[in-house]
Short mmCIF file of C-alpha atoms in Angstrom, two decimals:
data_model
loop_
_atom_site.label_atom_id
_atom_site.label_comp_id
_atom_site.label_asym_id
_atom_site.label_seq_id
_atom_site.Cartn_x
_atom_site.Cartn_y
_atom_site.Cartn_z
CA MET A 1113 0.00 0.00 0.00
CA SER A 1114 1.37 3.41 -0.93
CA THR A 1115 1.87 6.16 1.62
CA LEU A 1116 -0.93 8.14 -0.04
CA ALA A 1117 -3.31 5.19 0.31
CA SER A 1118 -2.25 4.84 3.92
CA THR A 1119 -3.14 8.47 4.54
CA ALA A 1120 -6.54 8.02 2.94
CA ASP A 1121 -7.09 4.89 5.03
CA ILE A 1122 -6.19 6.66 8.26
CA LEU A 1123 -8.59 9.49 7.51
CA ALA A 1124 -11.35 7.02 6.58
CA ARG A 1125 -10.85 5.17 9.85
CA GLY A 1126 -11.14 8.45 11.71
CA ARG A 1127 -14.35 9.41 9.91
CA LYS A 1128 -15.81 6.02 10.86
CA ARG A 1129 -15.03 6.15 14.57
CA LEU A 1130 -14.57 9.75 15.70
CA LEU A 1131 -17.46 12.12 16.38
CA HIS A 1132 -18.04 14.45 13.46
CA CYS A 1133 -18.02 17.53 15.69
CA ILE A 1134 -14.37 17.74 14.65
CA ASN A 1135 -13.59 18.21 10.95
CA PRO A 1136 -9.82 17.79 10.54
CA GLN A 1137 -7.93 18.93 7.49
CA PRO A 1138 -7.08 16.21 4.93
CA VAL A 1139 -3.59 15.45 6.24
CA VAL A 1140 -2.26 13.21 9.01
CA LEU A 1141 0.52 14.89 10.95
CA ASP A 1142 3.29 12.58 12.06
CA HIS A 1143 6.15 14.45 13.74
CA GLY A 1144 7.58 17.90 14.31
CA ASP A 1145 10.72 19.82 15.15
CA GLY A 1146 10.63 23.43 16.29
CA ALA A 1147 8.31 25.34 13.98
CA LEU A 1148 8.19 22.51 11.42
CA VAL A 1149 5.86 19.53 11.13
CA TRP A 1150 5.68 16.63 8.68
CA ASP A 1151 2.74 14.49 7.66
CA VAL A 1152 2.79 10.73 7.11
CA ASP A 1153 3.48 11.32 3.42
CA GLY A 1154 6.67 13.19 4.30
CA ASN A 1155 5.32 16.62 3.33
CA ARG A 1156 6.91 19.46 5.31
CA TYR A 1157 4.93 22.39 6.73
CA ILE A 1158 5.92 25.58 8.50
CA ASP A 1159 3.63 25.80 11.52
CA LEU A 1160 2.35 29.37 11.95
CA LEU A 1161 -0.52 28.16 14.14
CA GLY A 1162 1.36 26.41 16.93
CA GLY A 1163 -1.45 23.98 17.69
CA LEU A 1164 -3.78 26.92 18.38
CA ALA A 1165 -1.24 28.87 20.44
CA VAL A 1166 -0.14 25.76 22.36
CA THR A 1167 3.36 24.76 21.22
CA GLY A 1168 5.07 27.98 22.25
CA LEU A 1169 8.46 26.30 22.49
CA GLY A 1170 7.93 24.45 19.24
CA HIS A 1171 7.52 20.77 18.53
CA ALA A 1172 9.71 18.26 20.36
CA HIS A 1173 11.53 20.89 22.40
CA PRO A 1174 14.40 18.93 23.98
CA ARG A 1175 13.91 20.26 27.52
CA VAL A 1176 10.20 19.50 27.49
CA VAL A 1177 10.77 16.05 26.01
CA GLU A 1178 13.45 15.30 28.60
CA ALA A 1179 11.21 16.44 31.45
CA ILE A 1180 8.29 14.31 30.23
CA GLU A 1181 10.47 11.22 29.74
CA LYS A 1182 12.17 11.59 33.11
CA GLN A 1183 8.89 12.02 35.00
CA ALA A 1184 7.13 9.22 33.08
CA ARG A 1185 9.79 6.79 34.25
CA LYS A 1186 9.15 7.81 37.85
CA LEU A 1187 5.41 8.45 38.32
CA ILE A 1188 2.76 9.11 35.68
CA HIS A 1189 -0.27 9.56 37.92
CA ALA A 1190 -1.09 9.82 41.60
CA SER A 1191 -4.59 11.45 41.67
CA ASN A 1192 -5.31 14.53 43.71
CA LEU A 1193 -5.31 12.47 46.90
CA TYR A 1194 -1.52 12.77 47.00
CA ALA A 1195 0.94 15.61 46.59
CA THR A 1196 3.69 15.43 43.97
CA THR A 1197 6.77 17.58 43.64
CA PRO A 1198 6.22 18.68 40.00
CA ALA A 1199 2.82 20.23 40.81
CA ILE A 1200 4.13 22.08 43.85
CA GLU A 1201 7.18 23.36 41.96
CA LEU A 1202 5.03 24.59 39.07
CA ALA A 1203 2.63 26.35 41.43
CA GLU A 1204 5.58 28.06 43.11
CA LYS A 1205 6.91 29.31 39.76
CA LEU A 1206 3.53 30.62 38.65
CA CYS A 1207 2.96 32.47 41.92
CA ALA A 1208 6.49 33.88 42.02
CA ASN A 1209 6.00 35.42 38.59
CA SER A 1210 2.45 36.79 38.92
CA PHE A 1211 0.12 38.44 41.42
CA ALA A 1212 -1.18 35.02 42.48
CA GLU A 1213 -0.77 33.28 45.81
CA ARG A 1214 -2.65 30.05 45.08
CA VAL A 1215 -3.03 27.75 42.05
CA PHE A 1216 -5.61 25.13 41.08
CA PHE A 1217 -4.53 22.73 38.34
CA ALA A 1218 -6.96 21.29 35.78
CA ASN A 1219 -6.65 19.69 32.34
CA SER A 1220 -7.77 22.43 29.97
CA GLY A 1221 -8.68 26.06 29.63
CA ALA A 1222 -12.40 25.35 29.89
CA GLU A 1223 -11.82 23.55 33.21
CA ALA A 1224 -9.70 26.42 34.46
CA ASN A 1225 -12.52 28.82 33.63
CA GLU A 1226 -15.05 26.52 35.34
CA ALA A 1227 -12.91 26.66 38.47
CA ALA A 1228 -12.74 30.45 38.29
CA LEU A 1229 -16.52 30.82 37.90
CA LYS A 1230 -17.19 28.43 40.77
CA ALA A 1231 -14.64 30.18 42.98
CA ALA A 1232 -16.28 33.56 42.36
CA ARG A 1233 -19.78 32.34 43.18
CA LYS A 1234 -18.63 30.42 46.25
CA TYR A 1235 -16.59 33.40 47.46
CA PHE A 1236 -19.64 35.63 47.65
CA HIS A 1237 -21.87 32.82 48.93
CA ASP A 1238 -19.53 32.36 51.88
CA ARG A 1239 -19.60 36.11 52.54
CA GLY A 1240 -23.39 36.10 52.62
CA GLU A 1241 -23.65 38.41 49.61
CA GLY A 1242 -26.24 37.87 46.91
CA ARG A 1243 -23.75 38.02 44.07
CA PHE A 1244 -24.11 35.26 41.50
CA GLU A 1245 -24.15 36.91 38.06
CA PHE A 1246 -21.30 37.11 35.57
CA VAL A 1247 -20.71 39.73 32.91
CA THR A 1248 -18.77 38.69 29.82
CA ALA A 1249 -18.18 40.25 26.40
CA HIS A 1250 -19.78 39.79 23.01
CA ASN A 1251 -17.48 37.84 20.64
CA SER A 1252 -15.63 36.26 23.56
CA PHE A 1253 -14.69 32.60 23.83
CA HIS A 1254 -14.25 30.81 27.16
CA GLY A 1255 -14.76 27.11 26.47
CA ARG A 1256 -17.18 24.34 25.54
CA THR A 1257 -18.61 23.16 28.88
CA PHE A 1258 -22.09 24.31 29.84
CA ALA A 1259 -20.86 27.15 32.04
CA THR A 1260 -18.06 28.26 29.74
CA VAL A 1261 -20.12 28.05 26.55
CA THR A 1262 -22.73 30.15 28.37
CA ALA A 1263 -19.99 32.62 29.24
CA THR A 1264 -18.92 32.71 25.59
CA GLY A 1265 -20.44 35.74 23.90
CA GLN A 1266 -21.04 34.08 20.52
CA GLU A 1267 -24.49 32.71 19.79
CA LYS A 1268 -23.24 30.10 17.30
CA TYR A 1269 -21.44 28.23 20.09
CA ARG A 1270 -24.49 28.29 22.36
CA ALA A 1271 -27.17 27.40 19.82
CA GLY A 1272 -28.84 24.07 20.46
CA PHE A 1273 -27.59 23.69 24.02
CA GLU A 1274 -30.30 25.71 25.72
CA PRO A 1275 -31.36 26.14 28.45
CA LEU A 1276 -27.98 27.46 29.44
CA VAL A 1277 -26.58 28.22 32.87
CA PRO A 1278 -28.49 31.18 34.34
CA GLY A 1279 -26.86 34.34 35.57
CA PHE A 1280 -24.81 35.55 32.59
CA ARG A 1281 -24.94 38.98 30.93
CA TYR A 1282 -23.09 40.15 27.81
CA VAL A 1283 -21.72 43.56 26.89
CA PRO A 1284 -19.72 44.98 23.99
CA PHE A 1285 -15.98 44.48 24.41
CA ASN A 1286 -13.88 47.61 24.92
CA ASP A 1287 -16.89 49.68 26.05
CA ILE A 1288 -16.51 50.74 29.67
CA GLU A 1289 -19.83 52.62 29.69
CA ALA A 1290 -21.74 49.52 28.58
CA LEU A 1291 -19.99 47.47 31.22
CA ALA A 1292 -20.86 50.01 33.92
CA ARG A 1293 -24.55 49.71 33.01
CA HIS A 1294 -24.53 45.94 33.51
CA VAL A 1295 -22.58 45.44 36.73
CA GLY A 1296 -24.16 45.90 40.11
CA PRO A 1297 -24.99 44.35 43.48
CA ARG A 1298 -25.71 40.91 41.95
CA THR A 1299 -22.48 40.75 39.92
CA ALA A 1300 -20.01 38.16 41.19
CA ALA A 1301 -17.38 38.74 38.51
CA VAL A 1302 -16.54 40.27 35.18
CA LEU A 1303 -14.85 37.72 32.89
CA LEU A 1304 -12.81 39.08 29.97
CA GLU A 1305 -10.00 38.10 27.64
CA PRO A 1306 -7.21 40.72 27.63
CA ILE A 1307 -7.28 40.30 23.85
CA GLN A 1308 -10.16 38.52 22.16
CA GLY A 1309 -8.71 35.55 20.30
CA GLU A 1310 -11.61 33.65 18.74
CA GLY A 1311 -13.34 37.00 18.35
CA GLY A 1312 -10.75 37.97 15.74
CA LEU A 1313 -7.63 39.19 17.61
CA ILE A 1314 -9.36 42.27 19.01
CA VAL A 1315 -7.05 44.43 21.14
CA PRO A 1316 -8.85 46.82 23.51
CA SER A 1317 -8.04 50.51 23.73
CA PRO A 1318 -5.14 51.53 25.97
CA GLY A 1319 -6.34 51.81 29.54
CA TYR A 1320 -9.54 49.80 29.05
CA LEU A 1321 -8.56 46.93 31.34
CA LYS A 1322 -7.37 49.37 33.97
CA GLN A 1323 -10.78 51.07 33.81
CA VAL A 1324 -12.46 47.67 34.17
CA ARG A 1325 -10.33 46.95 37.20
CA GLN A 1326 -11.33 50.26 38.81
CA LEU A 1327 -15.01 49.67 38.02
CA THR A 1328 -15.06 46.16 39.50
CA ARG A 1329 -13.49 47.47 42.69
CA GLU A 1330 -16.05 50.24 42.95
CA VAL A 1331 -18.92 47.78 42.42
CA GLY A 1332 -17.37 45.18 44.74
CA CYS A 1333 -17.17 42.28 42.29
CA LEU A 1334 -14.20 40.25 41.08
CA LEU A 1335 -12.29 40.54 37.81
CA ILE A 1336 -11.33 37.30 36.04
CA LEU A 1337 -9.00 37.48 33.05
CA ASP A 1338 -9.03 34.57 30.65
CA GLU A 1339 -5.36 34.29 29.64
CA ILE A 1340 -5.70 30.85 28.11
CA GLN A 1341 -4.42 32.05 24.73
CA SER A 1342 -2.75 35.31 25.73
CA GLY A 1343 -0.68 33.89 28.59
CA ILE A 1344 2.62 32.00 28.79
CA GLY A 1345 4.63 34.49 26.74
CA ARG A 1346 2.29 34.70 23.75
CA THR A 1347 2.02 38.52 23.83
CA GLY A 1348 5.65 39.16 24.78
CA THR A 1349 5.31 39.08 28.58
CA LEU A 1350 4.57 36.05 30.71
CA PHE A 1351 0.95 37.21 31.06
CA ALA A 1352 -0.84 39.85 29.02
CA TYR A 1353 -2.22 41.65 32.09
CA GLN A 1354 1.35 42.57 33.01
CA GLN A 1355 1.32 45.11 30.16
CA GLU A 1356 -1.82 46.86 31.44
CA ASP A 1357 -0.80 48.53 34.74
CA MET A 1358 -3.45 46.57 36.64
CA VAL A 1359 -3.86 43.34 38.58
CA PRO A 1360 -6.93 41.05 38.33
CA ASP A 1361 -8.36 38.81 41.05
CA ILE A 1362 -8.12 35.60 39.03
CA ILE A 1363 -6.44 34.55 35.81
CA THR A 1364 -6.91 31.31 33.93
CA ILE A 1365 -4.21 29.72 31.78
CA ALA A 1366 -3.73 26.56 29.73
CA LYS A 1367 -2.57 26.02 26.12
CA GLY A 1368 1.11 27.04 26.14
CA LEU A 1369 1.72 25.95 29.74
CA GLY A 1370 2.33 22.31 28.82
CA ASN A 1371 3.62 22.92 25.27
CA GLY A 1372 1.14 20.32 24.06
CA VAL A 1373 0.64 18.23 27.19
CA PRO A 1374 -2.92 18.93 28.44
CA ILE A 1375 -2.87 21.20 31.49
CA GLY A 1376 -4.82 24.21 32.71
CA ALA A 1377 -4.65 26.34 35.84
CA MET A 1378 -6.56 28.95 37.79
CA LEU A 1379 -4.37 31.49 39.62
CA THR A 1380 -5.83 33.62 42.39
CA THR A 1381 -5.26 35.28 45.75
CA GLU A 1382 -5.11 33.70 49.18
CA ASP A 1383 -8.41 35.30 50.17
CA ILE A 1384 -10.39 34.10 47.16
CA SER A 1385 -8.83 30.65 47.29
CA LYS A 1386 -10.45 30.02 50.69
CA ALA A 1387 -13.81 29.67 48.92
CA LEU A 1388 -12.76 26.31 47.49
CA GLN A 1389 -12.22 24.06 50.48
CA PRO A 1390 -11.83 20.24 50.33
CA GLY A 1391 -14.89 18.72 48.67
CA THR A 1392 -16.03 21.86 46.85
CA HIS A 1393 -13.97 21.39 43.69
CA ALA A 1394 -11.42 18.92 42.31
CA SER A 1395 -10.01 17.21 39.23
CA THR A 1396 -8.74 13.63 39.15
CA PHE A 1397 -6.03 14.46 36.62
CA GLY A 1398 -5.43 18.03 37.83
CA GLY A 1399 -1.80 18.52 38.73
CA ASN A 1400 -0.77 15.37 36.87
CA PRO A 1401 2.97 14.92 37.49
CA VAL A 1402 3.87 14.44 33.81
CA ALA A 1403 1.87 17.50 32.74
CA CYS A 1404 3.39 19.55 35.55
CA ALA A 1405 6.89 18.35 34.66
CA ALA A 1406 6.27 19.66 31.15
CA GLY A 1407 4.95 22.92 32.63
CA ASN A 1408 8.07 23.31 34.77
CA ALA A 1409 10.27 22.89 31.71
CA VAL A 1410 8.24 25.49 29.81
CA MET A 1411 8.44 27.96 32.67
CA ASP A 1412 12.19 27.42 33.07
CA VAL A 1413 12.74 28.31 29.42
CA LEU A 1414 10.41 31.32 29.47
CA LEU A 1415 12.05 32.70 32.60
CA GLU A 1416 15.54 32.70 31.10
CA PRO A 1417 16.59 36.39 30.94
CA SER A 1418 16.89 36.53 27.16
CA PHE A 1419 13.82 34.53 26.19
CA LEU A 1420 10.90 36.99 26.43
CA PRO A 1421 12.93 39.90 25.01
CA GLY A 1422 13.69 37.56 22.10
CA VAL A 1423 9.99 36.84 21.69
CA ARG A 1424 9.29 40.56 21.46
CA ASP A 1425 11.97 40.95 18.80
CA ARG A 1426 10.57 38.07 16.77
CA ALA A 1427 7.07 39.46 17.24
CA GLY A 1428 8.12 42.70 15.60
CA LEU A 1429 9.48 40.77 12.64
CA LEU A 1430 6.30 38.69 12.39
CA ARG A 1431 4.16 41.82 12.32
CA ARG A 1432 6.31 43.46 9.63
CA HIS A 1433 6.03 40.36 7.44
CA LEU A 1434 2.26 40.23 7.90
CA GLU A 1435 1.83 43.94 7.24
CA ASP A 1436 3.90 43.65 4.06
CA LEU A 1437 1.76 40.71 2.93
CA ALA A 1438 -1.45 42.64 3.67
CA LYS A 1439 -0.18 45.69 1.80
CA LYS A 1440 0.75 43.61 -1.24
CA HIS A 1441 -2.68 41.97 -1.32
CA ALA A 1442 -4.67 45.00 -0.16
CA ALA A 1443 -7.64 44.08 -2.35
CA PHE A 1444 -8.17 41.06 -0.07
CA MET A 1445 -6.37 41.85 3.18
CA GLY A 1446 -6.95 44.74 5.53
CA GLU A 1447 -6.06 45.62 9.12
CA VAL A 1448 -3.35 43.72 10.97
CA ARG A 1449 -4.06 43.40 14.67
CA GLY A 1450 -3.04 41.47 17.75
CA ARG A 1451 -0.01 41.57 19.99
CA GLY A 1452 3.25 39.68 20.26
CA MET A 1453 3.35 36.34 18.47
CA TRP A 1454 -0.45 36.34 18.20
CA LEU A 1455 -1.60 38.28 15.16
CA GLY A 1456 -4.52 38.41 12.78
CA VAL A 1457 -5.30 40.13 9.51
CA GLU A 1458 -8.80 41.14 8.42
CA LEU A 1459 -10.01 39.51 5.19
CA LYS A 1460 -12.34 41.41 2.87
CA TRP A 1461 -14.30 38.36 1.74
CA ASP A 1462 -14.76 34.82 2.99
CA GLY A 1463 -11.29 33.39 3.28
CA ALA A 1464 -12.07 29.99 4.80
CA LYS A 1465 -10.55 28.17 1.82
CA LEU A 1466 -7.28 30.06 2.24
CA VAL A 1467 -6.35 27.43 4.83
CA ASN A 1468 -6.20 24.86 2.03
CA TYR A 1469 -4.12 27.05 -0.29
CA ALA A 1470 -1.67 27.80 2.53
CA ARG A 1471 -1.36 24.14 3.47
CA GLU A 1472 -0.80 23.15 -0.16
CA HIS A 1473 2.05 25.68 -0.23
CA GLY A 1474 3.53 24.25 2.96
CA VAL A 1475 2.24 26.63 5.65
CA LEU A 1476 -0.28 26.01 8.45
CA VAL A 1477 -2.56 28.94 9.37
CA ASN A 1478 -6.05 29.36 10.79
CA ILE A 1479 -9.07 31.34 9.57
CA ILE A 1480 -11.49 32.65 12.21
CA HIS A 1481 -15.14 32.92 11.14
CA GLY A 1482 -14.04 33.21 7.52
CA HIS A 1483 -12.80 36.79 7.89
CA VAL A 1484 -9.58 36.82 9.95
CA MET A 1485 -6.38 34.89 9.27
CA ARG A 1486 -4.82 34.04 12.64
CA LEU A 1487 -1.14 33.40 13.27
CA ALA A 1488 0.17 31.98 16.55
CA PRO A 1489 3.49 30.37 15.65
CA PRO A 1490 5.92 28.83 18.12
CA LEU A 1491 7.58 31.62 20.07
CA VAL A 1492 10.94 30.23 18.94
CA VAL A 1493 10.38 30.44 15.16
CA GLY A 1494 13.54 31.76 13.53
CA GLU A 1495 14.02 34.63 11.09
CA ASP A 1496 14.92 32.46 8.10
CA LEU A 1497 11.95 30.15 8.58
CA MET A 1498 9.64 33.13 9.04
CA LYS A 1499 10.87 34.61 5.78
CA GLU A 1500 10.31 31.32 3.98
CA ALA A 1501 6.82 31.01 5.46
CA PHE A 1502 5.73 34.41 4.18
CA GLU A 1503 7.18 33.78 0.75
CA LYS A 1504 5.01 30.67 0.59
CA LEU A 1505 2.02 32.53 2.04
CA ASP A 1506 2.41 35.22 -0.61
CA LYS A 1507 2.06 32.58 -3.33
CA ALA A 1508 -0.84 30.92 -1.51
CA VAL A 1509 -2.76 34.20 -1.17
CA ALA A 1510 -2.15 35.06 -4.83
CA ALA A 1511 -3.46 31.64 -5.91
CA PHE A 1512 -6.48 31.98 -3.62
CA ILE A 1513 -7.35 35.42 -5.01
CA GLU A 1514 -7.00 34.25 -8.60
CA LYS A 1515 -9.34 31.27 -8.12
CA GLU A 1516 -11.70 32.32 -5.33
CA LYS A 1517 -12.24 36.06 -5.78
CA PRO A 1518 -16.00 36.77 -5.76
CA ALA A 1519 -17.58 38.61 -8.64
CA GLY A 1520 -17.53 42.34 -8.13
CA LYS A 1521 -14.54 42.33 -5.81
#
């Protein structure tokens, strides 16, 4: 059987046994190295998506691989009935490099957000205050569980799952006046992304998050920042809030923390953490020693003195490449937005099929809602590979425009 037939067979097997809520692209990825991946046919791709902002240190990073292998030989799982050193060490590193004093480990960003929402409600319940509502933003994305899909301010993700969890309100993002009209004595927390990822890489106005912080303090509710995509160096600092001259009450992280090993975390203060006592919340796999070993390796690399400054340098280069591409194809591409190694470019007509053209030219990208091309490459992608990627993207965009341009455009 040829390799091509093998690929077709693998995909057919997947279509037969996997739920169709996932619609993978017609390739089977096999292995990776840094910002490169190869499929089972041996085709090489430059990964400008990073597993949806997950593989910040790139594929098969030697320190992460070594940490996983070493821990797997010692102890893979213990449950949350027992302490393990990797989880405690990772919690110490996260607290030492943020506002936080306590950490809860989960398996994903949605679970981290669930923990944050539960902590906020329980916090005010224990204080005897009637605060149970949450205010989130239109076009936000916070997960796929019942509570987090309810928190998500996009109707298409909620449709068909009603009735949803009660107690959620939605306001326009980056509109402090609208937020002020919707928070009050029943508000437990405001939940926002520092930058809206699935909403199309929307960066708020300077000072907006600081205004939100002031408002939540005046009202007496908590501020939760969803840093699941923006955290772990993605925007050029360890956490995006650190660029905003403000401190939230809770942040949630996941994605880049394990560099591909599933892990999520809720970070909060000592006071708020007291709401979740034994029996009120838990996760069997939360704090898994292998996942935490990977997280420790990631943190050790990110905390090297030269690493984050290097990310900011590479981010500037990434933006210049994307702006040049958008300028060259201005009939199709518009505004470039985002921050750090997390950028998007507005598309002037439905660009969903651009994913296929890019892949066929050897580059992996993502299209959000058909109108924004999102880039979230490994933070370690080098200058030469970035240049090659945009040369290929240039050809892919040109081919897409030639074949897919709507009439009248």
